[in-house]
Coordinates of C-alpha atoms in Angstrom, one line a residue:
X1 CA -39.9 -100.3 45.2
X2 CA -37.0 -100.0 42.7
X3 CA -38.1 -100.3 39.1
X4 CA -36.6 -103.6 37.8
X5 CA -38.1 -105.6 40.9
X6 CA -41.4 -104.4 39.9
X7 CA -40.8 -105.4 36.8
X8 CA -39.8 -108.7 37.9
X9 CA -42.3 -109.6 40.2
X10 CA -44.7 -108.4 36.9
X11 CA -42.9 -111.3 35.2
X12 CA -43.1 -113.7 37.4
X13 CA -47.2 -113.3 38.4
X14 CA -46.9 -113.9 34.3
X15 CA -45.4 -116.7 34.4
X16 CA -46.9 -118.7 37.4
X17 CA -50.5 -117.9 35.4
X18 CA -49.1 -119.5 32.4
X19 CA -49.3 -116.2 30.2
X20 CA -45.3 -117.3 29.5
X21 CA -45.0 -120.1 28.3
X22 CA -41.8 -122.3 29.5
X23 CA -39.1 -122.7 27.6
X24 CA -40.5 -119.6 25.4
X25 CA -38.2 -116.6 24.6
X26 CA -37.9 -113.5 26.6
X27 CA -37.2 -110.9 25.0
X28 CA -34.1 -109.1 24.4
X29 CA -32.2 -106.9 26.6
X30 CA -32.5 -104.2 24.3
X31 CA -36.3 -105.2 23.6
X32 CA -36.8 -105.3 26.9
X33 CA -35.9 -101.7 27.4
X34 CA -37.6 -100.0 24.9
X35 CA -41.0 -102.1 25.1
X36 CA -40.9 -100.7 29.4
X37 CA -39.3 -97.5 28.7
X38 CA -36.4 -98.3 31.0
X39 CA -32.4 -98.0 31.0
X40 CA -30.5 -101.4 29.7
X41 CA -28.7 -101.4 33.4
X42 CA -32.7 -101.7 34.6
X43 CA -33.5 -104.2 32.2
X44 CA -30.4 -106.2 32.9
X45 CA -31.0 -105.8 37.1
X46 CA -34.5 -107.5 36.2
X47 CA -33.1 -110.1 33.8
X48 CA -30.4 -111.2 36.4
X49 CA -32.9 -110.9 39.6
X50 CA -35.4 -113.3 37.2
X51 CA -32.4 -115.9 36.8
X52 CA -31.1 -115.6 40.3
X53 CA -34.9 -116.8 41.4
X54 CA -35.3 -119.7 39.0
X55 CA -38.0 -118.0 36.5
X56 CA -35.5 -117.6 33.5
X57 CA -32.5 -118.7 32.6
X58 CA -29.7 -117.4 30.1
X59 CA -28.9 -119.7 27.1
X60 CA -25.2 -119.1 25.4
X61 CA -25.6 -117.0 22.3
X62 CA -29.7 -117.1 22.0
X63 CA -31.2 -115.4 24.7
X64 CA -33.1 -115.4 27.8
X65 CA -36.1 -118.1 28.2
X66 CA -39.1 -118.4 30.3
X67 CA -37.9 -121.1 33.2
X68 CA -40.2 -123.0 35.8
X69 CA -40.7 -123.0 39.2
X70 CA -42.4 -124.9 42.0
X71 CA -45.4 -126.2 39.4
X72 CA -45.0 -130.1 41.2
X73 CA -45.7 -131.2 44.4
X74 CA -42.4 -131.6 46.8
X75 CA -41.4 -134.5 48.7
X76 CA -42.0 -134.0 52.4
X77 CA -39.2 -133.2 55.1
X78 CA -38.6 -136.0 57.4
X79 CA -38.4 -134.4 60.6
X80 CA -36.7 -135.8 63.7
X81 CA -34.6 -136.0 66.5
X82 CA -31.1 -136.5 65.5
X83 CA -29.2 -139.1 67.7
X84 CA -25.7 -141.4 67.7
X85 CA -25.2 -144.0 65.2
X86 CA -23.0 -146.7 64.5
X87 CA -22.3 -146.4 61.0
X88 CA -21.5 -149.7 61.0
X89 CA -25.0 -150.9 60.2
X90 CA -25.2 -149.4 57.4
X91 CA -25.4 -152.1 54.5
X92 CA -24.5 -150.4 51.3
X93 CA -26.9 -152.3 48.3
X94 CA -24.6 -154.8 46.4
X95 CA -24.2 -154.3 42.9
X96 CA -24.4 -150.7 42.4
X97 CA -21.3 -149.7 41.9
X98 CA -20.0 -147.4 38.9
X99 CA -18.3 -150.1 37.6
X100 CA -21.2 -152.6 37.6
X101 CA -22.5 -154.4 34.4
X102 CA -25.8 -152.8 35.4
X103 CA -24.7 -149.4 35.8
X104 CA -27.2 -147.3 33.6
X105 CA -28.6 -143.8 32.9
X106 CA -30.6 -143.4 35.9
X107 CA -28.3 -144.5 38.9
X108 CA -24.8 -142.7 38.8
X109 CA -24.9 -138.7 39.0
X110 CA -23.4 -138.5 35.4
X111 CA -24.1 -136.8 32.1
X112 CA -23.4 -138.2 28.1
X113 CA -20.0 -136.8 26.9
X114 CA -20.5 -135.2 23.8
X115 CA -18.0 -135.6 20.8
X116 CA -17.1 -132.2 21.1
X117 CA -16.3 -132.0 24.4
X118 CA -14.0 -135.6 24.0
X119 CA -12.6 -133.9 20.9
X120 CA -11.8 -130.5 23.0
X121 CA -10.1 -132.4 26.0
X122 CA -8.3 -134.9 23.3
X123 CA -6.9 -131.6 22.1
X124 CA -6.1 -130.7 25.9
X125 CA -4.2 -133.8 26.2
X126 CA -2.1 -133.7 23.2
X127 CA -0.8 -129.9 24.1
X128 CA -0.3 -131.7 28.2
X129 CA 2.2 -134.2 26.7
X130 CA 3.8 -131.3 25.1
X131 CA 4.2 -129.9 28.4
X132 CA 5.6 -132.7 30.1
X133 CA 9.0 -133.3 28.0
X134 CA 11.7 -135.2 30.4
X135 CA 8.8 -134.7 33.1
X136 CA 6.8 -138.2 32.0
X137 CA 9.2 -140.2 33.8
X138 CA 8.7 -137.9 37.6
X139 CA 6.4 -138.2 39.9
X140 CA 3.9 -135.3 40.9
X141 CA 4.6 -132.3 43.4
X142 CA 2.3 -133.8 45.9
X143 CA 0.3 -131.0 46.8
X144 CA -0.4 -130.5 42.9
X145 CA 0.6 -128.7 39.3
X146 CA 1.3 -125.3 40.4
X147 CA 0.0 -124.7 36.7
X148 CA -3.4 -125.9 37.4
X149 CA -3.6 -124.7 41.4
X150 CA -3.3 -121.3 40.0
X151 CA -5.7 -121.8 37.3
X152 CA -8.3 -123.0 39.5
X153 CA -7.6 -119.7 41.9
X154 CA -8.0 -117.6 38.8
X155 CA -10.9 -119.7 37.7
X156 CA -13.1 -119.5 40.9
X157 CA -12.3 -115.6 41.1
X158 CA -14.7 -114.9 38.9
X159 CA -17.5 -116.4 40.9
X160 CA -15.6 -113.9 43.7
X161 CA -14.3 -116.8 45.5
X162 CA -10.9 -115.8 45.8
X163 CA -8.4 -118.1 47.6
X164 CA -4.1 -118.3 47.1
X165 CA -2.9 -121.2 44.6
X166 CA -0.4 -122.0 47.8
X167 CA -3.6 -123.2 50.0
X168 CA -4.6 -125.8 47.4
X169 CA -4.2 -129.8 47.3
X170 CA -4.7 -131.6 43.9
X171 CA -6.6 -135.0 45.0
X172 CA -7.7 -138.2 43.1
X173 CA -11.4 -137.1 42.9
X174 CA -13.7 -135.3 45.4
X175 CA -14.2 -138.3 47.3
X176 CA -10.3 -138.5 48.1
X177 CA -10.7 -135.0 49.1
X178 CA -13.4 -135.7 51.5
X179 CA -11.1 -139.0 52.7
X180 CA -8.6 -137.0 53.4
X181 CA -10.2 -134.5 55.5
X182 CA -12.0 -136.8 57.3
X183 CA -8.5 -139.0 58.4
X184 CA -6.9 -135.5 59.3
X185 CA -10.0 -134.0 61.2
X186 CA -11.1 -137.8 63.0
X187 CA -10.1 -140.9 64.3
X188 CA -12.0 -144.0 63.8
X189 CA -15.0 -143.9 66.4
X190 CA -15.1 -140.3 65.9
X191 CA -18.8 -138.9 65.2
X192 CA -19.8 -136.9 62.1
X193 CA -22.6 -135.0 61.6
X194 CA -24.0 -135.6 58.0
X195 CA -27.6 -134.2 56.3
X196 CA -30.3 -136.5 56.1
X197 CA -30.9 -137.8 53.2
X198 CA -27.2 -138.3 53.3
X199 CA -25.1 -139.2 49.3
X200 CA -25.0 -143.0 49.9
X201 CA -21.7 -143.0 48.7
X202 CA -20.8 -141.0 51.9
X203 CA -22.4 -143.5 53.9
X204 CA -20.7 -146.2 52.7
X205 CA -17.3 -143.7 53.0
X206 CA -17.9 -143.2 56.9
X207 CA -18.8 -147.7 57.7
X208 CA -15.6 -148.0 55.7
X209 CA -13.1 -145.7 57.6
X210 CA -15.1 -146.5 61.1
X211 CA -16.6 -143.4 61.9
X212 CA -20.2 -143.1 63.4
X213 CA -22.5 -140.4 62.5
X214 CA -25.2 -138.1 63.3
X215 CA -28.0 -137.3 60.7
X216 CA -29.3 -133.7 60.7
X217 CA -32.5 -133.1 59.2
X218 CA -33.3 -131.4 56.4
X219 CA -35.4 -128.3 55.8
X220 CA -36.2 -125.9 53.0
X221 CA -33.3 -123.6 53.8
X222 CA -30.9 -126.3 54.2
X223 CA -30.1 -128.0 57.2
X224 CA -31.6 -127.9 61.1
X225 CA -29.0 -125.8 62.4
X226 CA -30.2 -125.9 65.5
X227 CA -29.9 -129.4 66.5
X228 CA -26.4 -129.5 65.1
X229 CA -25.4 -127.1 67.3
X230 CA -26.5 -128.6 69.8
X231 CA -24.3 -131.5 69.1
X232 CA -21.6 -128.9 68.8
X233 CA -22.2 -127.6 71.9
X234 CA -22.6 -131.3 73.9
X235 CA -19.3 -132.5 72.2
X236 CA -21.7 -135.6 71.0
X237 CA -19.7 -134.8 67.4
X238 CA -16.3 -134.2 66.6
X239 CA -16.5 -132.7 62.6
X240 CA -19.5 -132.3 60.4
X241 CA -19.8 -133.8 56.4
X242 CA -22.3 -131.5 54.2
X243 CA -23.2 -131.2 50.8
X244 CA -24.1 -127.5 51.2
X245 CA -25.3 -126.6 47.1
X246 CA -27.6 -128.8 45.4
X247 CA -27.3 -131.2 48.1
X248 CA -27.5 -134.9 46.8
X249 CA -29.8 -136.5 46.5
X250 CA -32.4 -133.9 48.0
X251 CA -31.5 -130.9 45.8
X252 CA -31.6 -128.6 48.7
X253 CA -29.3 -125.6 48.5
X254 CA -28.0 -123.9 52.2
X255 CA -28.6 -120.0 51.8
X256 CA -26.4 -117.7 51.9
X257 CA -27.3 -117.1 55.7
X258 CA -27.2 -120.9 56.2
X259 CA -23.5 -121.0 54.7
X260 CA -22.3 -118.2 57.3
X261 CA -23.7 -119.6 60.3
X262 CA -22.4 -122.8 59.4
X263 CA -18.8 -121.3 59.5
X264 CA -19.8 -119.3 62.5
X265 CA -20.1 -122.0 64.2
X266 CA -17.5 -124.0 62.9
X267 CA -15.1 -121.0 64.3
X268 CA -17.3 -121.2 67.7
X269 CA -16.8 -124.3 68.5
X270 CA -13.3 -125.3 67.2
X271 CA -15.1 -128.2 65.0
X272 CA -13.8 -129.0 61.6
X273 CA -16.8 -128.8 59.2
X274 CA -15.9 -130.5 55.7
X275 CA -18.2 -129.0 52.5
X276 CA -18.5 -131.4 49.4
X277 CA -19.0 -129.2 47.2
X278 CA -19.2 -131.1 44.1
X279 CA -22.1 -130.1 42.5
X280 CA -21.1 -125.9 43.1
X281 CA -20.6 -125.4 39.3
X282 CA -23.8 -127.1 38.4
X283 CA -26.9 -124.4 39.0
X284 CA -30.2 -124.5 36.6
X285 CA -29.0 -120.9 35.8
X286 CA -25.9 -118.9 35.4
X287 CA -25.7 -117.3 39.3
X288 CA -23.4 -119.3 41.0
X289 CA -23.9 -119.8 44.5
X290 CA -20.8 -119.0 46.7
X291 CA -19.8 -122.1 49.2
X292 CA -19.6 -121.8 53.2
X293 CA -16.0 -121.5 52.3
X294 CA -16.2 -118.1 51.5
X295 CA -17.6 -117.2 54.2
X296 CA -14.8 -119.1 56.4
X297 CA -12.4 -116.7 58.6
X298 CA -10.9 -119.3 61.1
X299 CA -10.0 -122.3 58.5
X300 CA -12.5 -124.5 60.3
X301 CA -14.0 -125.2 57.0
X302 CA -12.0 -128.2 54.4
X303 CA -13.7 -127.2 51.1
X304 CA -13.9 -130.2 48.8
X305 CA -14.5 -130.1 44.5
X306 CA -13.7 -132.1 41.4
X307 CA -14.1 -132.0 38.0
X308 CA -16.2 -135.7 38.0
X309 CA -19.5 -134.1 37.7
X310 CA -18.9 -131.2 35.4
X311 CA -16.5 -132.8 33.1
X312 CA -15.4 -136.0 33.3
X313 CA -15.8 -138.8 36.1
X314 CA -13.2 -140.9 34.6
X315 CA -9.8 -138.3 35.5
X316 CA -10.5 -138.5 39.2
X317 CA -9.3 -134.9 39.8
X318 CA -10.3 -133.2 42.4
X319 CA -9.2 -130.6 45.5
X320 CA -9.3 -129.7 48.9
X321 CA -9.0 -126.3 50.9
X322 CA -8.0 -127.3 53.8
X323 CA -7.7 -124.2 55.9
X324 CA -6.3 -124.2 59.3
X325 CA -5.6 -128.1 58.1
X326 CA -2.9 -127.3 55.3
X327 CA 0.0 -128.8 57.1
X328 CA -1.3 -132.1 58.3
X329 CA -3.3 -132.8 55.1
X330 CA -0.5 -132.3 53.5
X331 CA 1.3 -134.7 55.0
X332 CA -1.6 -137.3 55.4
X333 CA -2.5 -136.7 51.3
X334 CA 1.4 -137.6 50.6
X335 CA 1.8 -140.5 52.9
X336 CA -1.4 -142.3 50.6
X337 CA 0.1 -141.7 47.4
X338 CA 2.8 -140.1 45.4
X339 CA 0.6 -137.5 44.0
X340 CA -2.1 -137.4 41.2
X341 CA -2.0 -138.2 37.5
X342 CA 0.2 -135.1 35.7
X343 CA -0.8 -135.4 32.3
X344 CA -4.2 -135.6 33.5
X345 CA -3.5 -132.0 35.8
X346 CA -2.2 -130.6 32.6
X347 CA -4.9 -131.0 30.1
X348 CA -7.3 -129.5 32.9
X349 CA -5.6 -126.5 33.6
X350 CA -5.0 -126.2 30.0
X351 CA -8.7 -126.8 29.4
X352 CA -9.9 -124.2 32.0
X353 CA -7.1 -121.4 31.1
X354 CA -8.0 -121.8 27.6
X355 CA -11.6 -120.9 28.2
X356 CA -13.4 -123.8 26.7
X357 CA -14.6 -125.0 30.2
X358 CA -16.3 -121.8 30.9
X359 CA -17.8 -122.1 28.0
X360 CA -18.5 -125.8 28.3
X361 CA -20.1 -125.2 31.9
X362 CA -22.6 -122.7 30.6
X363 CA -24.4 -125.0 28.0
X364 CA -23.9 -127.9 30.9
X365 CA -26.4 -125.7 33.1
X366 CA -29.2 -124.5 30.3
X367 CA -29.0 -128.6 29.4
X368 CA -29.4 -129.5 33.0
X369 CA -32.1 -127.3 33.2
X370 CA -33.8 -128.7 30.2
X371 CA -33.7 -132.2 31.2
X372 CA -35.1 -131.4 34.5
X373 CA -38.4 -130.0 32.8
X374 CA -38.9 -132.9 30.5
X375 CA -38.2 -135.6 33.3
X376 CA -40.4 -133.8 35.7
X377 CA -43.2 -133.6 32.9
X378 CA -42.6 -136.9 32.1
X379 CA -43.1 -138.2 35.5
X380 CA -46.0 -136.2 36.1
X381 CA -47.9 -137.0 33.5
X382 CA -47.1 -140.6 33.7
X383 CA -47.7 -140.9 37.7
X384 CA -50.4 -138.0 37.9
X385 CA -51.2 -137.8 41.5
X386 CA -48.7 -140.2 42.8
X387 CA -45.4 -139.0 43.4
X388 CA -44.1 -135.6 44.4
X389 CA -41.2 -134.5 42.6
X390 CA -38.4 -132.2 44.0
X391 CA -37.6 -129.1 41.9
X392 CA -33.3 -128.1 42.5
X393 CA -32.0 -125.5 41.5
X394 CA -29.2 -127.2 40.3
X395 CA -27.0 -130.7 40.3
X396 CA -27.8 -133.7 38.4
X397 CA -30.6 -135.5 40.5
X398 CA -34.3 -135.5 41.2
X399 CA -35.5 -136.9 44.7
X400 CA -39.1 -138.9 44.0
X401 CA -41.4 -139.6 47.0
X402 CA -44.4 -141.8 46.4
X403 CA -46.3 -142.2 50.0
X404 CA -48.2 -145.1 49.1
X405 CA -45.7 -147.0 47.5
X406 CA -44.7 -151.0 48.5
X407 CA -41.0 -150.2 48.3
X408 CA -40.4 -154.4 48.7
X409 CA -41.9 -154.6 45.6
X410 CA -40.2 -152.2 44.3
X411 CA -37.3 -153.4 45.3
X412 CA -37.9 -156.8 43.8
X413 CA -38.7 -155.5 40.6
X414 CA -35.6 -153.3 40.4
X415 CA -33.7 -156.3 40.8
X416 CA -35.5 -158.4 38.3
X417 CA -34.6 -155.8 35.5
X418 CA -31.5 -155.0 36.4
X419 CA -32.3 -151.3 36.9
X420 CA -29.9 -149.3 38.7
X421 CA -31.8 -147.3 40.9
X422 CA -31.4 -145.7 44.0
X423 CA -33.8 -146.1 46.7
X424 CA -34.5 -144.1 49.9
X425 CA -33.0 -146.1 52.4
X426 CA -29.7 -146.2 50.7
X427 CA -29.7 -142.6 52.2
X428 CA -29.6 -142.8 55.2
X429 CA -29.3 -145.2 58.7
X430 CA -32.1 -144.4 60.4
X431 CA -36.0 -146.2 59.9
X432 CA -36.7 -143.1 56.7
X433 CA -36.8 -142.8 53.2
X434 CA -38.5 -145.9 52.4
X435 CA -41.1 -144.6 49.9
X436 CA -38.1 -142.4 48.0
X437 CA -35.8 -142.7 45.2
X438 CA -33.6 -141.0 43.5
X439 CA -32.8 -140.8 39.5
X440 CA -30.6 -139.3 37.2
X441 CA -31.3 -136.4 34.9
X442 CA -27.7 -136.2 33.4
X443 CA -28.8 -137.9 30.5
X444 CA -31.4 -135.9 28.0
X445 CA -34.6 -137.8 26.7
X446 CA -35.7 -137.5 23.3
X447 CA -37.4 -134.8 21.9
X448 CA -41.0 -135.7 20.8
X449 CA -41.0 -137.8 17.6
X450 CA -36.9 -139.1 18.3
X451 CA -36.3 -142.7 19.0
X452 CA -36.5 -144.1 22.3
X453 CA -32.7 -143.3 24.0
X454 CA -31.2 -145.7 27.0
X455 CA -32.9 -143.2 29.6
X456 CA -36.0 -142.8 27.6
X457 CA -35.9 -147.2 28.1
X458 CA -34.7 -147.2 31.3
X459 CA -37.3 -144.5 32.7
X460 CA -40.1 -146.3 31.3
X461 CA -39.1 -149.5 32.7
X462 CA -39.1 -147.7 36.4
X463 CA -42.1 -145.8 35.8
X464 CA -43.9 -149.4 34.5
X465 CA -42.3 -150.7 38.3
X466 CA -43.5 -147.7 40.2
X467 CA -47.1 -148.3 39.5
X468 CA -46.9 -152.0 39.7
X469 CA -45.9 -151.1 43.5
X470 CA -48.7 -148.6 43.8
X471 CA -52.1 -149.4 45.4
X472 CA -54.3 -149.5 42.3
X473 CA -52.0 -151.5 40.6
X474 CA -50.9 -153.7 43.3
X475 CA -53.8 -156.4 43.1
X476 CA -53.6 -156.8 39.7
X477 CA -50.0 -158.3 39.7
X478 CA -50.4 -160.6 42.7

């Protein structure tokens, strides 16, 4: 065995016995090598295999620290036969919407703006009206700011995604993106295979525009490829909708070999597979995983992405590759609307080709990482024994699973508070989910001895439902 993966696996039997402490420092590269009496290429190979595997991760400008892995108990898999359904009974729950008076921490897949980051993009759009001069007054190329199409090519190159600034569409979001594909890859009454837990707002995407679905379990390595190529093969489905990196609201991400069977048999069977790929950017560490795009060689695959989650939700930019699709999304994207927003595609591509957004995305992740440990603790202490907790590896979400749970009165409670909230059965059409939810973790909680912050509140309140609902508690409040 090659040096550094001794090493590593030396690291992490430390840390699973607790000898490292999380969150404690590694130390240095240069430490590193002279306390092992290696090269600094070995001690940098451990380092990155560490972070790859979820036991460290890499904090701008201070270091390497001690990570955690798999120290909760995981929701189970539902497991099942996937079938036809008709969308159409799916009843999305009224209220939650992003604009709602209720909207709080825990419910939308957000995180807090910082004042730096609004003064940094305030600075963005100053330099975009610049740009614009007798421009204010004309609409947008439709297919999108050349400016920021190449930007976005040279930005994604350095994750060695490489794709042509010419076979990008600018879109009003990731969810346009996904709208999109889906009008130029279906017709209403059309089936789509989807995960299971499917994003909610997908579902309620698919009973709006008609199309019926068919949910694909999930499993550790992603999804049950099997059944969905047997669907493939039957012609039961005529496209498929995944979530294929930090899958909301699961948190499952495919592997690599997932990701090029996927497209392998997109390319088999002639089916249009469309990959939201929203959360992409978003890892626990600083390895970014590489979408099924990449490993696409037929254009079967529509790759879809935004800037809602790792910047701002409230620009509604996003994009679509659309492959072997180009010409008809084209034309479909510019029949809807007479582009997107160009002071808004300026300040992005000035923000990206300036490199704050690199920057920006780096402390995102080491954050996300960090609120993901102290909301897991949280809960576990809190709940000890009662739920199982899932542990991504990136995105914004946790998926909770409590078996014993009365998810009525959970529901009713959740509705006395006003606590936005998503529970299991927003995820899917089928009879699952009901002892699940799913919360938020784009918004930090205090460090010990801080005040009590709106997610600190609005946790506590859930928590205070959650056992209400449980067995031990349930008498009591009758």
């Amino acid at each position: 065995m090659m040096r550094y993966k001794q090493l590593a696996e030396q690291y992490m039997l430390d840390i699973q016995a607790g000898k490292l402490a999380v969150q404690s420092r590694m130390p240095s590269l240069r430490q590193f090598a002279r306390l092992h009496q290696v090269s600094m290429t070995t001690a940098l190979n451990c380092y990155q295999s560490l972070e790859a595997q979820g036991w460290i991760v890499a904090k701008p400008q201070s270091g390497y620290f001690v990570s955690r892995r798999g120290s909760q108990s995981l929701p189970v898999l539902a497991q099942f036969e996937s079938r036809l359904a008709l969308v159409s009974d799916y009843q999305p729950q009224a209220g939650q919407t992003p604009d709602s008076q209720h909207a709080g921490p825990l419910g939308y897949s957000r995180f807090e703006v910082s004042a730096e980051l609004a003064k940094q993009m305030a600075q963005s759009f100053r330099r975009a009206h610049q740009r614009l001069g007798e421009r204010m007054n004309f609409y947008p190329v439709s297919q999108g700011e050349l400016m920021l199409r190449q930007v976005l090519a040279a930005h994604f190159t350095q994750y060695g995604f490489h794709f042509q600034p010419e076979q990008l569409v600018i879109t009003n979001g990731c969810m346009d993106a996904i709208r999109t594909a889906i009008e130029v890859c279906t017709r209403p009454g059309d089936a789509i295979a989807i995960s299971s837990p499917c994003f909610n707002g997908l579902l309620t995407l698919l009973r709006e525009m008609s199309r019926n679905i068919v949910e694909i379990p999930s499993v550790e390595s992603g999804i049950d490829l099997d059944q969905l190529e047997y669907h493939m093969q039957q012609g039961t489905i005529q496209a498929g909708l995944f979530c294929t990196t930090h899958m909301n609201p699961q948190g499952i991400t495919l592997t690599p070999v997932q990701k090029q069977r996927l497209a392998d048999m997109a390319a088999q069977y002639q089916i249009p597979v469309i990959e939201d790929d929203v959360y992409m950017e978003l890892p626990h560490s600083q390895t970014v995983p590489l979408p099924a795009k990449y490993y696409d060689q037929s254009g079967y695959l529509l790759w879809c992405g935004s800037v809602s989650k790792t910047l701002a939700a409230s620009y509604r930019l996003g994009w679509c590759l659309p492959g072997r699709y180009r010409e008809a999304y084209l034309r479909k994207f510019a029949a809807g609307c007479f582009g997107v927003s160009l002071p808004v595609q300026l300040a992005i591509a000035d923000f990206i080709d300036s490199g704050q957004y690199g920057r920006h995305l780096k402390h995102r992740r080491f954050a996300l990482l960090a609120n993901q440990q102290r909301y897991t603790d949280y809960l576990q202490q809190q709940l000890p024994g009662a739920v199982r907790i899932s542990d991504p590896a990136g995105g914004m979400v946790l998926w909770l699973q409590l078996p014993q749970i009365d998810s009525q009165q959970l529901k009713q409670g959740l509705a006395r508070e006003k606590l936005d909230i998503r529970t299991g059965d927003l995820f899917t059409c089928r009879d699952l989910y009901q002892n699940c939810l799913r919360i938020n973790i784009g918004y930090a909680l205090p460090e010990p001895g801080e005040p009590d912050n709106a997610a600190k509140r609005a946790l506590d309140v859930l928590i205070r439902l959650l056992k209400q609902a449980l067995p031990q508690h349930r008498g009591k409040h009758e």
